PDB file of C-alpha atoms in Angstrom:
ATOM      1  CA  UNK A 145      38.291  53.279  40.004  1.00  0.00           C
ATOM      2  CA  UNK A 146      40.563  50.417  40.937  1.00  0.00           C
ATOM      3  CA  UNK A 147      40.845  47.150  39.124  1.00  0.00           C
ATOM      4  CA  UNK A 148      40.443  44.013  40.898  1.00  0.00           C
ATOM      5  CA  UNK A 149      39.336  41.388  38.557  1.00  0.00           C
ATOM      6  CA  UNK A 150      41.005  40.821  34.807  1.00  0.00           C
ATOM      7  CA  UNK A 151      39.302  38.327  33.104  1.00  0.00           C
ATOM      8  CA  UNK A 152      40.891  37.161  29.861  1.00  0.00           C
ATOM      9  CA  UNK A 153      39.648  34.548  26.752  1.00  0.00           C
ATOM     10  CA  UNK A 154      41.694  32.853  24.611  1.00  0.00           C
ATOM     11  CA  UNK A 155      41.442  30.495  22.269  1.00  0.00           C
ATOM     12  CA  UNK A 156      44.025  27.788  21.464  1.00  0.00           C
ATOM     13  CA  UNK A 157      44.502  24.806  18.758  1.00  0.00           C
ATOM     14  CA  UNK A 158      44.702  20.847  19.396  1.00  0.00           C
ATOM     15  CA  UNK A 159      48.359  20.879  19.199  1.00  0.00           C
ATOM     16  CA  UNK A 160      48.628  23.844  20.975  1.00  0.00           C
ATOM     17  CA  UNK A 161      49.134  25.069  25.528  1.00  0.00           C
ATOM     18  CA  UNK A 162      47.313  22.733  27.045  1.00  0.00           C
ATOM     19  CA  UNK A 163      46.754  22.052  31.282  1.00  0.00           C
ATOM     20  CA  UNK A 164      49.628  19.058  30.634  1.00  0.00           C
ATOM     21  CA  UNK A 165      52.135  22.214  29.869  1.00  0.00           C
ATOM     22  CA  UNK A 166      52.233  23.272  33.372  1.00  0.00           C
ATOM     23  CA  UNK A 167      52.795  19.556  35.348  1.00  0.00           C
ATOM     24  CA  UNK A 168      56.087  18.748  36.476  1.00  0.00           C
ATOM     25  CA  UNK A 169      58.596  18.486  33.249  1.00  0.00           C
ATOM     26  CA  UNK A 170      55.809  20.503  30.940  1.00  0.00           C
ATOM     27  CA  UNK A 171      57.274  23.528  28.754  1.00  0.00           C
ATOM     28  CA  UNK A 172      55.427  26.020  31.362  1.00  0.00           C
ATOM     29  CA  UNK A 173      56.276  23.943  34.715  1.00  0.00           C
ATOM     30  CA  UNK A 174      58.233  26.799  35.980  1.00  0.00           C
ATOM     31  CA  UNK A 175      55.117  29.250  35.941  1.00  0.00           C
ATOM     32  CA  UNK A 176      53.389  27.071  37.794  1.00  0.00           C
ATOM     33  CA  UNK A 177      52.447  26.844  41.540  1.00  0.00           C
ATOM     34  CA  UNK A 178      49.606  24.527  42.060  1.00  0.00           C
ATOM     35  CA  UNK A 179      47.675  22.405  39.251  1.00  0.00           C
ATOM     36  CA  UNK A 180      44.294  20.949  39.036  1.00  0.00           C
ATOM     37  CA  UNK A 181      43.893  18.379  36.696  1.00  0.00           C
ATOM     38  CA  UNK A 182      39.658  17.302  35.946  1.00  0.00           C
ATOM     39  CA  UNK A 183      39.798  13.470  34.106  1.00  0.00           C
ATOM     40  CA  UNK A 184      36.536  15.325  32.812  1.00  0.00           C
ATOM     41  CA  UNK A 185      38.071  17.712  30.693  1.00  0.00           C
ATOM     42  CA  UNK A 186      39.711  18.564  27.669  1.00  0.00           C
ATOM     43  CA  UNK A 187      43.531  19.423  28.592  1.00  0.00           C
ATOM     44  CA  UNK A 188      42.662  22.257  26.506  1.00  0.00           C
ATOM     45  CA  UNK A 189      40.312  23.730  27.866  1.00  0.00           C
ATOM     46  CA  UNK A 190      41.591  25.208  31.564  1.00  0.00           C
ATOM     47  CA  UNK A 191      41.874  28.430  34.000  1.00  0.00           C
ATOM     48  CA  UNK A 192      44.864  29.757  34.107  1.00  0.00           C
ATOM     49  CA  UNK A 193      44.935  32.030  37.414  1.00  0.00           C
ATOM     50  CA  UNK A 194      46.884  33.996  39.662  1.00  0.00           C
ATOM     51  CA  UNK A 195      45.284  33.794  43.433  1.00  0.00           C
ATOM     52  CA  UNK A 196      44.580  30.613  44.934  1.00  0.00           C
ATOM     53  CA  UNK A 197      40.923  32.288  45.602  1.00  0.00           C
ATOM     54  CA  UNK A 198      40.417  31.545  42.209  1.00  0.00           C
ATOM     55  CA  UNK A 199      41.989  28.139  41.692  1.00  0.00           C
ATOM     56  CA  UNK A 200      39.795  26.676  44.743  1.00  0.00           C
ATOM     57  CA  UNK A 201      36.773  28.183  43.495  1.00  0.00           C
ATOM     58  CA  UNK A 202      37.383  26.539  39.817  1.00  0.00           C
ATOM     59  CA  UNK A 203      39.213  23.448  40.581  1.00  0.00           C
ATOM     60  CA  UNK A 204      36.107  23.011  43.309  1.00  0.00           C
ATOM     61  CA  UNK A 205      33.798  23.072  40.015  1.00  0.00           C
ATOM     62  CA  UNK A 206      35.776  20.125  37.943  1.00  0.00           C
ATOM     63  CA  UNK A 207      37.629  22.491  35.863  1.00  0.00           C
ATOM     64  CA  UNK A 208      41.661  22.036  34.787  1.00  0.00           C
ATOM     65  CA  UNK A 209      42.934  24.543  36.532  1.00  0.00           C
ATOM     66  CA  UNK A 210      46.426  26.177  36.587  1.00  0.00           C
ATOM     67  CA  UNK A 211      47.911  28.576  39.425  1.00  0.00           C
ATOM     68  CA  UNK A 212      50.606  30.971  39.121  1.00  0.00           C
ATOM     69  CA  UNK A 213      53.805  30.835  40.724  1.00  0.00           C
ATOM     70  CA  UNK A 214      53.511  34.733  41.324  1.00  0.00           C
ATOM     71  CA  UNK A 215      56.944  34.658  42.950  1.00  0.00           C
ATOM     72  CA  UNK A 216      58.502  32.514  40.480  1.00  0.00           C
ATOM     73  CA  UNK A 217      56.776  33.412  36.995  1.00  0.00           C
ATOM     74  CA  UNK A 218      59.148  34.961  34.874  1.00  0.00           C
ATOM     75  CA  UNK A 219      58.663  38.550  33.632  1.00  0.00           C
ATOM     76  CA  UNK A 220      58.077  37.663  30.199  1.00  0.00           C
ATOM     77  CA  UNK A 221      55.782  40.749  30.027  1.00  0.00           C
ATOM     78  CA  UNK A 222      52.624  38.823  30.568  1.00  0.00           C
ATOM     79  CA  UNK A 223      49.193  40.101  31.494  1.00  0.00           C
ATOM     80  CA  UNK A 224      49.026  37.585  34.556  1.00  0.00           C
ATOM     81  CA  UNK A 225      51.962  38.647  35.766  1.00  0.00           C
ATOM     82  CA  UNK A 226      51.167  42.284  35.959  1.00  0.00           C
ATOM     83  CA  UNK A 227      48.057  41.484  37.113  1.00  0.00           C
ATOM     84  CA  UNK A 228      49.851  39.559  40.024  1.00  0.00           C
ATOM     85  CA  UNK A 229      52.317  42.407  40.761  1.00  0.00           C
ATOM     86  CA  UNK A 230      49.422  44.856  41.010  1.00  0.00           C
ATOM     87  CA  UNK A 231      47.731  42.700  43.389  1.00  0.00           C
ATOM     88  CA  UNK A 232      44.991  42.559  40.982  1.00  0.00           C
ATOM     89  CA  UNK A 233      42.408  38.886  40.629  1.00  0.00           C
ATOM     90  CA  UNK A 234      43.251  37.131  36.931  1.00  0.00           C
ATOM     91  CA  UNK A 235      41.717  34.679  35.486  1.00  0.00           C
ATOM     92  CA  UNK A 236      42.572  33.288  31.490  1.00  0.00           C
ATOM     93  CA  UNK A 237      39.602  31.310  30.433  1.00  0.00           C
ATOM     94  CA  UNK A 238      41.914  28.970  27.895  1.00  0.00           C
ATOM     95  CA  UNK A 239      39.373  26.929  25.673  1.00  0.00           C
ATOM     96  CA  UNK A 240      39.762  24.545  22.634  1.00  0.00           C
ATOM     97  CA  UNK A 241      38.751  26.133  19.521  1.00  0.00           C
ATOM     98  CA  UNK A 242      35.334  25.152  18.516  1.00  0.00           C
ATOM     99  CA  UNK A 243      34.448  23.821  22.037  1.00  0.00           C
ATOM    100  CA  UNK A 244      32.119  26.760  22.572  1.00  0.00           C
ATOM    101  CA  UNK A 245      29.756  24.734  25.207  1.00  0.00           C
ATOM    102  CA  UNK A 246      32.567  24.338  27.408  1.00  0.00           C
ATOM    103  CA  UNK A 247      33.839  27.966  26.939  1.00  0.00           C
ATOM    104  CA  UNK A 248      30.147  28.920  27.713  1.00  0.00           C
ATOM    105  CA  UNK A 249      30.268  26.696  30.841  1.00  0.00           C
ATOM    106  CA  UNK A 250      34.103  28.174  32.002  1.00  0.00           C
ATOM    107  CA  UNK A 251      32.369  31.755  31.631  1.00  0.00           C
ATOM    108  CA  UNK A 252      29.077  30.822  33.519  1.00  0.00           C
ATOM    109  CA  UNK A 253      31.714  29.492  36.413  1.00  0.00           C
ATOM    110  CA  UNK A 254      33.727  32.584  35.805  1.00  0.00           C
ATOM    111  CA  UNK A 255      30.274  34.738  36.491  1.00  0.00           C
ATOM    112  CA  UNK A 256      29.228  32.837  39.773  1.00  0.00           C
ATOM    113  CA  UNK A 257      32.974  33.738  40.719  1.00  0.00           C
ATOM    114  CA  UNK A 258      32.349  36.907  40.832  1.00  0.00           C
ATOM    115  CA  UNK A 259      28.491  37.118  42.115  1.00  0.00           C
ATOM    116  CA  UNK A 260      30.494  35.342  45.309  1.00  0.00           C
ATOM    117  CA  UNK A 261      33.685  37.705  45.370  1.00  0.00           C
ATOM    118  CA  UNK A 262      32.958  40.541  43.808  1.00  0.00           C
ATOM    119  CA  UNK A 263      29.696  43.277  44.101  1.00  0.00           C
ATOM    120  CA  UNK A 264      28.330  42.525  40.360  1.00  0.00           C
TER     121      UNK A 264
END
């Protein structure tokens, strides 16, 4: 069986990655290839994804949305960037702790995603 989707959940704090990491100057600018930011949302809570399949899908939906730079992500061992060497779909669903309706809501996106890519 070959992989083709990795789908990933993590939670993170208030002082903690948020979507303002990855713009221009952010800590994480250099991973970055394009950016969707939702006036919306949380910075918190965003995608963090490696085809830009993905990113229009989500940042289509309102969501923050970040895309790796797959040619200019460092190595730093990273499940996305694996993912991105194996030519294999990743998407991090990065939510807020205790924001649990709008993890629900990234997931319920995350599921249509794949009724419309993939055979689920």
């Amino acid at each position: 069986m070959h992989v083709r989707l990795i789908v990933a959940i993590h939670n993170n704090h208030p002082n903690g990655l948020s979507v303002h990491n990855y713009k221009a100057g952010g800590s994480m600018a250099q991973a970055m290839n394009k950016i969707a930011i939702s006036p919306n949302s949380d910075a918190h809570d965003f995608f963090y994804v490696t085809t830009q399949q993905a990113f229009d899908f989500l940042a289509s939906r309102n969501f923050n949305v970040v895309l790796q730079n797959n040619q200019q992500v460092q190595d730093d061992g990273s499940l996305s960037v694996w993912a991105s060497q194996q030519q294999i779909d990743y998407i991090n669903v990065e939510a807020r702790i205790r924001h649990t309706a709008t993890q629900l809501a990234m997931l319920s996106a995350v599921w249509a995603y794949m009724q419309q890519y993939y055979q689920v």
